[in-house]
Coordinates of N, CA and C in Angstrom, one line a residue:
M1 N -4.1 -77.2 -69.1 CA -4.3 -76.6 -67.8 C -4.0 -77.6 -66.7
S2 N -3.7 -77.1 -65.5 CA -3.4 -78.0 -64.4 C -4.6 -78.8 -64.0
A3 N -4.4 -80.0 -63.4 CA -5.5 -80.8 -62.9 C -6.0 -80.1 -61.7
K4 N -5.2 -79.5 -60.9 CA -5.6 -78.7 -59.7 C -6.1 -77.4 -60.2
P5 N -7.1 -76.8 -59.5 CA -7.4 -75.4 -59.8 C -6.1 -74.5 -59.7
K6 N -6.0 -73.5 -60.5 CA -4.8 -72.6 -60.4 C -5.3 -71.2 -60.3
L7 N -4.8 -70.5 -59.3 CA -5.3 -69.2 -58.9 C -4.3 -68.2 -59.3
Y8 N -4.8 -67.1 -60.0 CA -3.9 -66.0 -60.4 C -4.3 -64.8 -59.6
Y9 N -3.4 -64.3 -58.8 CA -3.6 -63.2 -58.0 C -2.3 -62.7 -57.3
F10 N -2.5 -61.8 -56.4 CA -1.3 -61.3 -55.6 C -1.1 -62.3 -54.4
D11 N 0.1 -62.2 -53.9 CA 0.4 -63.0 -52.7 C -0.1 -62.3 -51.5
G12 N -1.5 -62.3 -51.4 CA -2.2 -61.6 -50.3 C -3.6 -61.9 -50.4
R13 N -4.4 -61.4 -49.5 CA -5.8 -61.7 -49.4 C -6.6 -61.1 -50.6
G14 N -7.0 -59.9 -50.5 CA -7.8 -59.2 -51.5 C -9.1 -60.1 -51.8
K15 N -9.5 -60.0 -53.1 CA -10.7 -60.7 -53.5 C -10.5 -62.2 -53.7
M16 N -9.3 -62.6 -53.7 CA -9.0 -64.1 -53.9 C -9.2 -64.8 -52.6
E17 N -9.1 -64.2 -51.5 CA -9.0 -64.9 -50.2 C -10.3 -65.8 -50.0
S18 N -11.4 -65.3 -50.3 CA -12.7 -66.0 -50.1 C -12.7 -67.3 -51.0
I19 N -12.0 -67.2 -52.2 CA -11.9 -68.3 -53.1 C -11.0 -69.4 -52.5
R20 N -9.9 -68.9 -51.9 CA -9.0 -69.9 -51.2 C -9.8 -70.6 -50.0
W21 N -10.5 -69.8 -49.3 CA -11.3 -70.3 -48.2 C -12.3 -71.4 -48.6
L22 N -13.0 -71.1 -49.7 CA -14.0 -72.1 -50.1 C -13.4 -73.3 -50.7
L23 N -12.4 -73.2 -51.5 CA -11.7 -74.4 -52.0 C -11.1 -75.2 -50.8
A24 N -10.5 -74.6 -49.8 CA -10.0 -75.3 -48.7 C -11.1 -76.0 -47.9
A25 N -12.2 -75.3 -47.7 CA -13.4 -75.9 -47.0 C -13.9 -77.1 -47.7
A26 N -13.8 -77.1 -49.0 CA -14.2 -78.3 -49.8 C -13.2 -79.4 -49.9
G27 N -12.0 -79.1 -49.3 CA -10.9 -80.1 -49.3 C -10.2 -80.2 -50.6
V28 N -10.2 -79.1 -51.4 CA -9.6 -79.1 -52.8 C -8.3 -78.5 -52.7
E29 N -7.3 -79.2 -53.2 CA -5.9 -78.6 -53.3 C -5.8 -77.7 -54.5
F30 N -5.1 -76.6 -54.4 CA -4.9 -75.7 -55.5 C -3.5 -75.1 -55.6
D31 N -3.2 -74.7 -56.8 CA -1.9 -74.0 -57.1 C -2.2 -72.6 -57.2
E32 N -1.1 -71.8 -57.1 CA -1.2 -70.3 -57.2 C -0.1 -69.8 -58.0
E33 N -0.4 -68.8 -58.8 CA 0.6 -68.0 -59.5 C 0.5 -66.5 -59.0
F34 N 1.5 -66.0 -58.4 CA 1.4 -64.7 -57.8 C 1.9 -63.6 -58.8
L35 N 1.1 -62.6 -58.9 CA 1.4 -61.4 -59.7 C 2.4 -60.5 -58.9
E36 N 3.6 -60.3 -59.5 CA 4.6 -59.5 -58.8 C 5.0 -58.3 -59.6
T37 N 4.8 -58.4 -60.9 CA 5.3 -57.4 -61.8 C 4.2 -57.0 -62.8
R38 N 4.3 -55.8 -63.3 CA 3.4 -55.3 -64.3 C 3.4 -56.1 -65.6
D39 N 4.6 -56.6 -65.9 CA 4.8 -57.5 -67.1 C 3.9 -58.7 -67.0
Q40 N 3.9 -59.4 -65.9 CA 3.1 -60.6 -65.7 C 1.6 -60.2 -66.0
Y41 N 1.2 -59.1 -65.4 CA -0.2 -58.7 -65.6 C -0.5 -58.4 -67.1
E42 N 0.4 -57.7 -67.7 CA 0.2 -57.4 -69.1 C 0.1 -58.6 -70.0
K43 N 0.9 -59.7 -69.7 CA 0.9 -60.9 -70.4 C -0.5 -61.6 -70.3
L44 N -1.0 -61.6 -69.1 CA -2.4 -62.1 -68.9 C -3.4 -61.4 -69.7
L45 N -3.3 -60.1 -69.7 CA -4.2 -59.2 -70.5 C -4.1 -59.6 -72.0
Q46 N -2.9 -59.7 -72.5 CA -2.6 -59.9 -73.9 C -3.1 -61.3 -74.3
S47 N -3.1 -62.2 -73.4 CA -3.5 -63.6 -73.7 C -5.0 -63.7 -73.9
G48 N -5.7 -62.7 -73.4 CA -7.2 -62.8 -73.4 C -7.8 -63.6 -72.3
S49 N -7.0 -64.0 -71.3 CA -7.5 -64.8 -70.2 C -8.4 -64.0 -69.3
L50 N -8.1 -62.7 -69.2 CA -8.9 -61.9 -68.2 C -10.1 -61.2 -69.0
L51 N -11.2 -61.9 -68.9 CA -12.4 -61.4 -69.7 C -12.7 -60.0 -69.5
F52 N -12.6 -59.5 -68.3 CA -12.9 -58.1 -68.0 C -11.7 -57.3 -67.6
Q53 N -10.5 -57.8 -67.9 CA -9.2 -57.2 -67.7 C -9.0 -57.0 -66.2
Q54 N -9.5 -58.0 -65.4 CA -9.3 -58.0 -63.9 C -8.9 -59.3 -63.4
V55 N -8.3 -59.3 -62.3 CA -8.1 -60.5 -61.4 C -9.0 -60.3 -60.2
P56 N -9.4 -61.4 -59.5 CA -8.9 -62.8 -59.6 C -9.3 -63.5 -60.9
M57 N -8.4 -64.5 -61.2 CA -8.7 -65.4 -62.3 C -8.4 -66.8 -61.8
V58 N -9.3 -67.8 -62.1 CA -9.1 -69.2 -61.7 C -9.2 -70.1 -62.9
E59 N -8.2 -70.9 -63.1 CA -8.2 -72.0 -64.1 C -8.7 -73.2 -63.4
M60 N -9.9 -73.7 -63.9 CA -10.5 -74.9 -63.3 C -11.4 -75.6 -64.2
D61 N -11.4 -76.9 -64.3 CA -12.3 -77.7 -65.1 C -12.3 -77.2 -66.6
G62 N -11.1 -76.9 -67.1 CA -11.1 -76.5 -68.5 C -11.5 -75.1 -68.8
M63 N -11.8 -74.3 -67.7 CA -12.3 -72.9 -67.9 C -11.3 -71.9 -67.3
R64 N -11.3 -70.7 -67.8 CA -10.6 -69.6 -67.1 C -11.7 -68.7 -66.6
M65 N -11.9 -68.7 -65.3 CA -13.0 -68.0 -64.7 C -12.6 -66.7 -64.1
V66 N -13.3 -65.7 -64.3 CA -13.1 -64.4 -63.6 C -14.5 -64.0 -63.0
Q67 N -14.4 -62.8 -62.3 CA -15.6 -62.4 -61.5 C -15.7 -63.2 -60.2
T68 N -15.3 -62.7 -59.1 CA -15.2 -63.4 -57.8 C -16.5 -64.2 -57.5
R69 N -17.7 -63.5 -57.6 CA -18.9 -64.1 -57.3 C -19.2 -65.4 -58.1
A70 N -18.9 -65.2 -59.4 CA -19.1 -66.4 -60.3 C -18.3 -67.5 -60.0
I71 N -17.0 -67.3 -59.6 CA -16.1 -68.3 -59.3 C -16.6 -69.0 -58.0
L72 N -16.9 -68.2 -57.0 CA -17.4 -68.8 -55.7 C -18.7 -69.6 -55.9
S73 N -19.6 -69.1 -56.7 CA -20.8 -69.9 -57.0 C -20.6 -71.2 -57.6
Y74 N -19.6 -71.2 -58.5 CA -19.3 -72.5 -59.2 C -18.7 -73.5 -58.3
I75 N -17.8 -73.0 -57.4 CA -17.1 -73.9 -56.5 C -18.1 -74.4 -55.5
A76 N -19.0 -73.5 -55.0 CA -20.0 -74.0 -54.0 C -20.9 -75.0 -54.6
A77 N -21.4 -74.8 -55.8 CA -22.3 -75.8 -56.5 C -21.6 -77.1 -56.7
K78 N -20.3 -77.0 -57.2 CA -19.6 -78.2 -57.6 C -19.3 -79.1 -56.4
Y79 N -19.1 -78.5 -55.2 CA -18.7 -79.3 -54.0 C -19.9 -79.4 -53.0
N80 N -21.1 -79.2 -53.4 CA -22.3 -79.4 -52.6 C -22.3 -78.5 -51.3
L81 N -21.9 -77.3 -51.5 CA -21.9 -76.3 -50.5 C -22.9 -75.2 -50.8
Y82 N -23.9 -75.5 -51.6 CA -24.8 -74.4 -52.1 C -26.3 -74.8 -51.8
G83 N -26.6 -75.6 -50.8 CA -27.9 -75.9 -50.4 C -28.5 -77.0 -51.3
K84 N -29.7 -77.6 -50.9 CA -30.3 -78.7 -51.6 C -31.4 -78.3 -52.6
D85 N -31.8 -77.0 -52.5 CA -32.9 -76.6 -53.4 C -32.7 -75.1 -53.6
L86 N -33.7 -74.5 -54.4 CA -33.6 -73.1 -54.8 C -33.8 -72.2 -53.6
K87 N -34.7 -72.6 -52.6 CA -34.9 -71.8 -51.5 C -33.7 -71.7 -50.6
E88 N -33.0 -72.8 -50.4 CA -31.8 -72.8 -49.6 C -30.7 -72.0 -50.3
R89 N -30.6 -72.1 -51.6 CA -29.7 -71.3 -52.4 C -29.9 -69.8 -52.2
A90 N -31.2 -69.5 -52.2 CA -31.5 -68.0 -52.1 C -31.1 -67.5 -50.7
L91 N -31.3 -68.3 -49.7 CA -30.8 -68.0 -48.3 C -29.3 -67.8 -48.3
I92 N -28.6 -68.8 -48.8 CA -27.2 -68.8 -48.9 C -26.7 -67.5 -49.6
D93 N -27.3 -67.2 -50.7 CA -27.0 -66.0 -51.5 C -27.2 -64.7 -50.6
M94 N -28.3 -64.7 -49.9 CA -28.6 -63.5 -49.1 C -27.5 -63.4 -48.0
Y95 N -27.2 -64.5 -47.3 CA -26.3 -64.4 -46.2 C -24.8 -64.1 -46.7
V96 N -24.5 -64.7 -47.8 CA -23.2 -64.4 -48.4 C -23.1 -63.0 -48.8
G97 N -24.2 -62.5 -49.4 CA -24.2 -61.0 -49.8 C -24.0 -60.1 -48.6
G98 N -24.6 -60.4 -47.5 CA -24.5 -59.6 -46.3 C -23.0 -59.6 -45.8
T99 N -22.4 -60.8 -45.7 CA -21.0 -60.9 -45.2 C -20.1 -60.2 -46.2
D100 N -20.5 -60.3 -47.5 CA -19.7 -59.7 -48.6 C -19.6 -58.2 -48.4
D101 N -20.8 -57.6 -48.1 CA -20.9 -56.2 -47.8 C -20.0 -55.8 -46.7
L102 N -20.0 -56.6 -45.6 CA -19.2 -56.3 -44.4 C -17.7 -56.4 -44.8
M103 N -17.3 -57.5 -45.5 CA -15.9 -57.7 -45.8 C -15.4 -56.6 -46.8
G104 N -16.4 -56.0 -47.6 CA -16.0 -55.0 -48.5 C -15.4 -53.8 -47.8
F105 N -15.9 -53.5 -46.5 CA -15.4 -52.4 -45.8 C -14.0 -52.6 -45.3
I106 N -13.6 -53.9 -45.2 CA -12.2 -54.3 -44.8 C -11.3 -54.4 -45.9
L107 N -11.8 -54.7 -47.1 CA -10.9 -55.0 -48.3 C -9.9 -53.8 -48.6
L108 N -10.4 -52.6 -48.5 CA -9.5 -51.5 -48.9 C -8.8 -50.9 -47.7
F109 N -9.0 -51.5 -46.5 CA -8.4 -51.0 -45.3 C -6.8 -50.8 -45.4
P110 N -6.1 -51.8 -46.0 CA -4.7 -51.6 -46.1 C -4.2 -50.4 -46.9
F111 N -5.1 -49.9 -47.8 CA -4.7 -48.9 -48.7 C -5.1 -47.5 -48.2
L112 N -5.5 -47.4 -46.9 CA -5.9 -46.1 -46.3 C -4.7 -45.5 -45.6
S113 N -4.8 -44.2 -45.4 CA -3.8 -43.5 -44.6 C -3.9 -43.9 -43.2
V114 N -2.9 -43.6 -42.3 CA -3.0 -44.0 -40.9 C -4.2 -43.4 -40.3
E115 N -4.5 -42.1 -40.6 CA -5.6 -41.4 -40.0 C -7.0 -42.1 -40.4
D116 N -7.1 -42.4 -41.7 CA -8.3 -43.0 -42.2 C -8.5 -44.4 -41.7
K117 N -7.4 -45.1 -41.4 CA -7.5 -46.5 -40.9 C -8.2 -46.5 -39.5
E118 N -7.9 -45.5 -38.7 CA -8.5 -45.5 -37.4 C -10.0 -45.2 -37.5
K119 N -10.4 -44.4 -38.4 CA -11.8 -44.1 -38.7 C -12.5 -45.3 -39.2
Q120 N -11.8 -46.0 -40.2 CA -12.4 -47.2 -40.8 C -12.5 -48.3 -39.8
R121 N -11.5 -48.5 -38.9 CA -11.6 -49.5 -37.9 C -12.9 -49.4 -37.1
A122 N -13.1 -48.2 -36.6 CA -14.3 -47.9 -35.8 C -15.6 -48.2 -36.6
F123 N -15.6 -47.8 -37.9 CA -16.7 -47.9 -38.8 C -17.0 -49.4 -39.0
I124 N -16.0 -50.2 -39.2 CA -16.1 -51.7 -39.5 C -16.8 -52.3 -38.2
V125 N -16.2 -52.0 -37.1 CA -16.7 -52.6 -35.8 C -18.2 -52.2 -35.6
Q126 N -18.5 -51.0 -35.8 CA -19.8 -50.5 -35.6 C -20.8 -51.2 -36.6
K127 N -20.5 -51.3 -37.8 CA -21.3 -52.0 -38.8 C -21.5 -53.4 -38.5
A128 N -20.4 -54.1 -38.1 CA -20.5 -55.5 -37.8 C -21.4 -55.8 -36.6
T129 N -21.3 -55.0 -35.6 CA -22.1 -55.2 -34.3 C -23.5 -54.7 -34.4
S130 N -23.8 -53.8 -35.3 CA -25.1 -53.2 -35.3 C -25.9 -53.6 -36.5
R131 N -25.3 -54.0 -37.6 CA -26.1 -54.4 -38.8 C -25.9 -55.9 -39.1
Y132 N -24.7 -56.4 -39.1 CA -24.5 -57.7 -39.7 C -24.5 -58.9 -38.7
F133 N -23.7 -58.8 -37.7 CA -23.7 -59.9 -36.7 C -25.0 -60.2 -36.0
P134 N -25.8 -59.1 -35.7 CA -27.1 -59.4 -35.1 C -28.0 -60.3 -36.0
V135 N -27.9 -60.1 -37.3 CA -28.7 -61.0 -38.2 C -28.4 -62.4 -38.0
Y136 N -27.1 -62.8 -38.0 CA -26.7 -64.2 -37.9 C -26.9 -64.7 -36.5
E137 N -26.7 -63.9 -35.5 CA -27.0 -64.3 -34.2 C -28.5 -64.7 -34.1
K138 N -29.4 -63.9 -34.6 CA -30.8 -64.2 -34.6 C -31.2 -65.5 -35.4
V139 N -30.6 -65.6 -36.6 CA -30.8 -66.8 -37.4 C -30.5 -68.1 -36.6
L140 N -29.3 -68.1 -36.0 CA -28.8 -69.3 -35.3 C -29.6 -69.5 -34.1
K141 N -30.0 -68.5 -33.4 CA -30.9 -68.6 -32.2 C -32.3 -69.1 -32.5
D142 N -32.9 -68.6 -33.6 CA -34.2 -68.9 -34.0 C -34.4 -70.4 -34.4
H143 N -33.4 -70.8 -35.3 CA -33.6 -72.2 -35.8 C -32.9 -73.3 -34.9
G144 N -32.0 -72.8 -34.0 CA -31.3 -73.7 -33.1 C -30.5 -74.8 -33.7
Q145 N -30.0 -74.6 -35.0 CA -29.2 -75.6 -35.7 C -27.7 -75.1 -35.7
D146 N -26.9 -76.1 -36.1 CA -25.5 -75.8 -36.1 C -25.0 -74.9 -37.2
F147 N -25.7 -74.9 -38.4 CA -25.3 -74.2 -39.5 C -26.4 -73.2 -39.9
L148 N -26.0 -72.2 -40.8 CA -26.9 -71.2 -41.1 C -28.1 -71.6 -42.0
V149 N -27.9 -72.6 -42.9 CA -29.0 -73.0 -43.8 C -29.1 -74.5 -43.9
G150 N -30.4 -75.0 -43.6 CA -30.7 -76.4 -43.8 C -29.9 -77.3 -42.9
N151 N -29.3 -76.8 -41.9 CA -28.5 -77.6 -40.9 C -27.5 -78.4 -41.7
N152 N -27.0 -77.9 -42.8 CA -25.8 -78.5 -43.5 C -24.8 -77.4 -43.7
F153 N -23.5 -77.8 -43.7 CA -22.4 -77.0 -43.9 C -22.5 -76.4 -45.3
S154 N -22.4 -75.1 -45.4 CA -22.5 -74.5 -46.8 C -21.5 -73.3 -46.9
W155 N -21.5 -72.8 -48.1 CA -20.7 -71.6 -48.4 C -21.0 -70.4 -47.5
A156 N -22.3 -70.3 -47.0 CA -22.7 -69.2 -46.1 C -21.9 -69.3 -44.8
D157 N -21.7 -70.5 -44.3 CA -20.9 -70.7 -43.1 C -19.5 -70.4 -43.2
V158 N -18.9 -70.8 -44.4 CA -17.5 -70.5 -44.6 C -17.3 -69.0 -44.7
H159 N -18.2 -68.3 -45.4 CA -18.0 -66.9 -45.6 C -18.2 -66.1 -44.3
L160 N -19.1 -66.6 -43.5 CA -19.4 -65.9 -42.2 C -18.2 -66.1 -41.3
L161 N -17.6 -67.3 -41.2 CA -16.4 -67.5 -40.4 C -15.3 -66.6 -40.8
E162 N -15.1 -66.5 -42.1 CA -14.0 -65.7 -42.7 C -14.2 -64.2 -42.2
S163 N -15.5 -63.7 -42.3 CA -15.7 -62.3 -42.0 C -15.6 -62.1 -40.5
I164 N -16.0 -63.1 -39.6 CA -15.8 -62.9 -38.2 C -14.3 -62.8 -37.8
L165 N -13.5 -63.6 -38.4 CA -12.1 -63.6 -38.1 C -11.4 -62.3 -38.6
M166 N -11.9 -61.8 -39.7 CA -11.4 -60.5 -40.2 C -11.8 -59.3 -39.3
V167 N -13.0 -59.3 -38.8 CA -13.4 -58.3 -37.9 C -12.7 -58.4 -36.5
E168 N -12.5 -59.6 -36.1 CA -11.7 -59.8 -34.9 C -10.3 -59.3 -34.9
E169 N -9.8 -59.2 -36.1 CA -8.4 -58.6 -36.3 C -8.5 -57.1 -36.0
K170 N -9.6 -56.6 -36.2 CA -9.8 -55.1 -35.9 C -10.2 -54.9 -34.4
K171 N -10.9 -55.8 -33.8 CA -11.3 -55.7 -32.4 C -11.5 -57.2 -31.9
S172 N -10.6 -57.6 -31.1 CA -10.5 -59.0 -30.7 C -11.7 -59.5 -29.9
D173 N -12.4 -58.6 -29.2 CA -13.6 -59.1 -28.4 C -14.9 -58.7 -29.1
V174 N -14.9 -58.6 -30.4 CA -16.1 -58.1 -31.1 C -17.3 -59.0 -30.9
L175 N -17.1 -60.3 -30.6 CA -18.2 -61.3 -30.4 C -18.6 -61.4 -29.0
S176 N -18.2 -60.5 -28.1 CA -18.5 -60.6 -26.7 C -20.0 -60.6 -26.5
G177 N -20.8 -59.9 -27.3 CA -22.2 -59.8 -27.1 C -23.0 -60.7 -28.0
F178 N -22.3 -61.7 -28.6 CA -23.0 -62.6 -29.5 C -22.6 -64.1 -29.2
P179 N -23.3 -64.6 -28.2 CA -23.0 -66.0 -27.8 C -23.2 -67.1 -28.9
Q180 N -24.3 -66.9 -29.7 CA -24.5 -67.8 -30.8 C -23.4 -67.8 -31.8
L181 N -22.9 -66.7 -32.1 CA -21.8 -66.6 -33.0 C -20.4 -67.1 -32.4
Q182 N -20.3 -66.9 -31.1 CA -19.1 -67.5 -30.5 C -19.1 -69.0 -30.6
A183 N -20.3 -69.6 -30.4 CA -20.4 -71.1 -30.5 C -20.2 -71.5 -32.0
F184 N -20.8 -70.7 -32.9 CA -20.7 -71.0 -34.3 C -19.2 -71.0 -34.7
K185 N -18.5 -70.0 -34.3 CA -17.1 -69.9 -34.7 C -16.3 -71.1 -34.2
A186 N -16.6 -71.5 -33.0 CA -15.9 -72.7 -32.5 C -16.3 -74.0 -33.3
R187 N -17.5 -74.1 -33.6 CA -18.0 -75.3 -34.4 C -17.4 -75.4 -35.8
I188 N -17.5 -74.2 -36.5 CA -17.0 -74.2 -37.9 C -15.5 -74.3 -37.9
S189 N -14.8 -73.7 -37.0 CA -13.4 -73.8 -36.9 C -12.8 -75.2 -36.7
S190 N -13.7 -76.1 -36.1 CA -13.3 -77.4 -35.8 C -13.5 -78.4 -36.9
I191 N -14.2 -78.0 -38.0 CA -14.4 -78.9 -39.1 C -13.0 -79.2 -39.7
P192 N -12.7 -80.4 -40.0 CA -11.3 -80.8 -40.4 C -10.7 -80.0 -41.5
T193 N -11.4 -79.7 -42.6 CA -10.9 -78.9 -43.7 C -10.6 -77.5 -43.3
I194 N -11.5 -76.9 -42.5 CA -11.3 -75.6 -42.0 C -10.2 -75.5 -41.0
K195 N -10.2 -76.4 -40.1 CA -9.1 -76.5 -39.1 C -7.8 -76.5 -39.7
K196 N -7.6 -77.3 -40.8 CA -6.4 -77.4 -41.5 C -6.0 -76.1 -42.2
F197 N -7.0 -75.4 -42.7 CA -6.7 -74.1 -43.4 C -6.3 -73.1 -42.4
L198 N -6.8 -73.2 -41.1 CA -6.4 -72.2 -40.1 C -5.1 -72.4 -39.4
E199 N -4.5 -73.6 -39.7 CA -3.2 -73.9 -39.1 C -2.1 -73.2 -39.9
P200 N -1.0 -72.9 -39.1 CA 0.2 -72.3 -39.8 C 0.7 -73.2 -40.9
G201 N 1.2 -72.5 -42.0 CA 1.7 -73.2 -43.2 C 0.7 -73.5 -44.2
S202 N -0.6 -73.1 -44.0 CA -1.6 -73.3 -45.0 C -1.5 -72.2 -46.1
Q203 N -2.4 -72.2 -47.1 CA -2.4 -71.2 -48.1 C -3.2 -70.0 -47.7
R204 N -3.7 -70.0 -46.5 CA -4.4 -68.8 -46.0 C -3.4 -67.6 -45.9
K205 N -3.8 -66.5 -46.3 CA -2.9 -65.3 -46.3 C -3.0 -64.5 -45.0
P206 N -1.9 -63.9 -44.6 CA -1.9 -63.1 -43.4 C -2.5 -61.7 -43.6
V207 N -2.7 -61.0 -42.6 CA -3.2 -59.6 -42.7 C -2.3 -58.8 -43.7
P208 N -2.9 -58.1 -44.6 CA -2.1 -57.4 -45.7 C -1.1 -56.4 -45.0
D209 N 0.1 -56.5 -45.5 CA 1.1 -55.5 -45.0 C 1.5 -54.5 -46.1
D210 N 2.5 -53.7 -45.8 CA 2.9 -52.7 -46.7 C 3.5 -53.3 -48.0
K211 N 4.1 -54.4 -47.9 CA 4.7 -55.1 -49.1 C 3.6 -55.5 -50.1
Y212 N 2.5 -56.0 -49.5 CA 1.3 -56.4 -50.4 C 0.7 -55.1 -51.0
V213 N 0.6 -54.1 -50.3 CA 0.0 -52.8 -50.8 C 0.9 -52.3 -51.9
E214 N 2.2 -52.3 -51.7 CA 3.1 -51.8 -52.7 C 3.0 -52.6 -54.0
T215 N 3.0 -53.9 -53.9 CA 2.9 -54.8 -55.0 C 1.6 -54.6 -55.8
V216 N 0.5 -54.5 -55.1 CA -0.8 -54.2 -55.8 C -0.8 -52.9 -56.6
R217 N -0.3 -51.9 -55.9 CA -0.2 -50.6 -56.5 C 0.7 -50.6 -57.8
R218 N 1.8 -51.3 -57.7 CA 2.8 -51.4 -58.8 C 2.2 -52.1 -60.0
V219 N 1.6 -53.3 -59.7 CA 1.1 -54.2 -60.8 C -0.1 -53.5 -61.5
L220 N -1.0 -52.9 -60.7 CA -2.2 -52.3 -61.3 C -2.0 -50.8 -61.6
C221 N -0.8 -50.3 -61.4 CA -0.6 -48.8 -61.7 C -1.6 -48.0 -60.9
M222 N -1.8 -48.3 -59.6 CA -2.8 -47.7 -58.8 C -2.1 -46.6 -58.0
Y223 N -2.2 -45.4 -58.5 CA -1.5 -44.2 -57.9 C -2.3 -43.3 -57.0
Y224 N -3.6 -43.7 -56.9 CA -4.5 -42.8 -56.1 C -4.7 -43.4 -54.7
D225 N -5.2 -42.6 -53.8 CA -5.4 -43.0 -52.4 C -6.9 -43.3 -52.2
F226 N -7.2 -44.2 -51.3 CA -8.6 -44.5 -51.0 C -9.0 -43.7 -49.7
K227 N -10.3 -43.5 -49.5 CA -10.7 -42.8 -48.3 C -11.6 -43.7 -47.5
A228 N -11.6 -43.4 -46.2 CA -12.5 -44.2 -45.3 C -14.0 -43.9 -45.6
N229 N -14.8 -44.8 -45.1 CA -16.3 -44.6 -45.3 C -16.8 -43.5 -44.5

């Protein structure tokens, strides 16, 4: 196996993007193998590498890891981005779970019809501004610290910044009513490893386009349509 972590997924965001974010935040270089054909996927299945017959899959530290949350938890713990004790870890898990729920509304957005995309865009913005962002705004205001948990940079901060940027792609001024989150976004974006990942030419993936959607459908034999929430 490669000395660097090796990521197996499509050349696009999907469920792998948060893994890319966390590795980049930790300053870890990684390689990627992009799935472009059904044959590639079948070979992975036949090799037994995909424990539950799904990607993402990450080769790292002599393991072939699947299940996005398990991979992220491992990376966070390995690179000291998971709090200093069980209480901090519980908070990080809660905050990550919340942002994960929000990002889940965005994950299937590229696979919707034009009509459903407009409905989903409004739904995403409404959920972000009424359910999720107010939580983080209050947390940051109440404890007056730079980071969400223990005043140390953690997985929760990385995940929240990723989700903020994703929602801003749907509505650019979505943080207009959240001054704490505006300041948080600026702070976290200026951390050297994050700043590097946000620069052009990094392994951060762009907004999914029709080519990405077509590739995913072809590789996974996904012939059905998704519906808006």
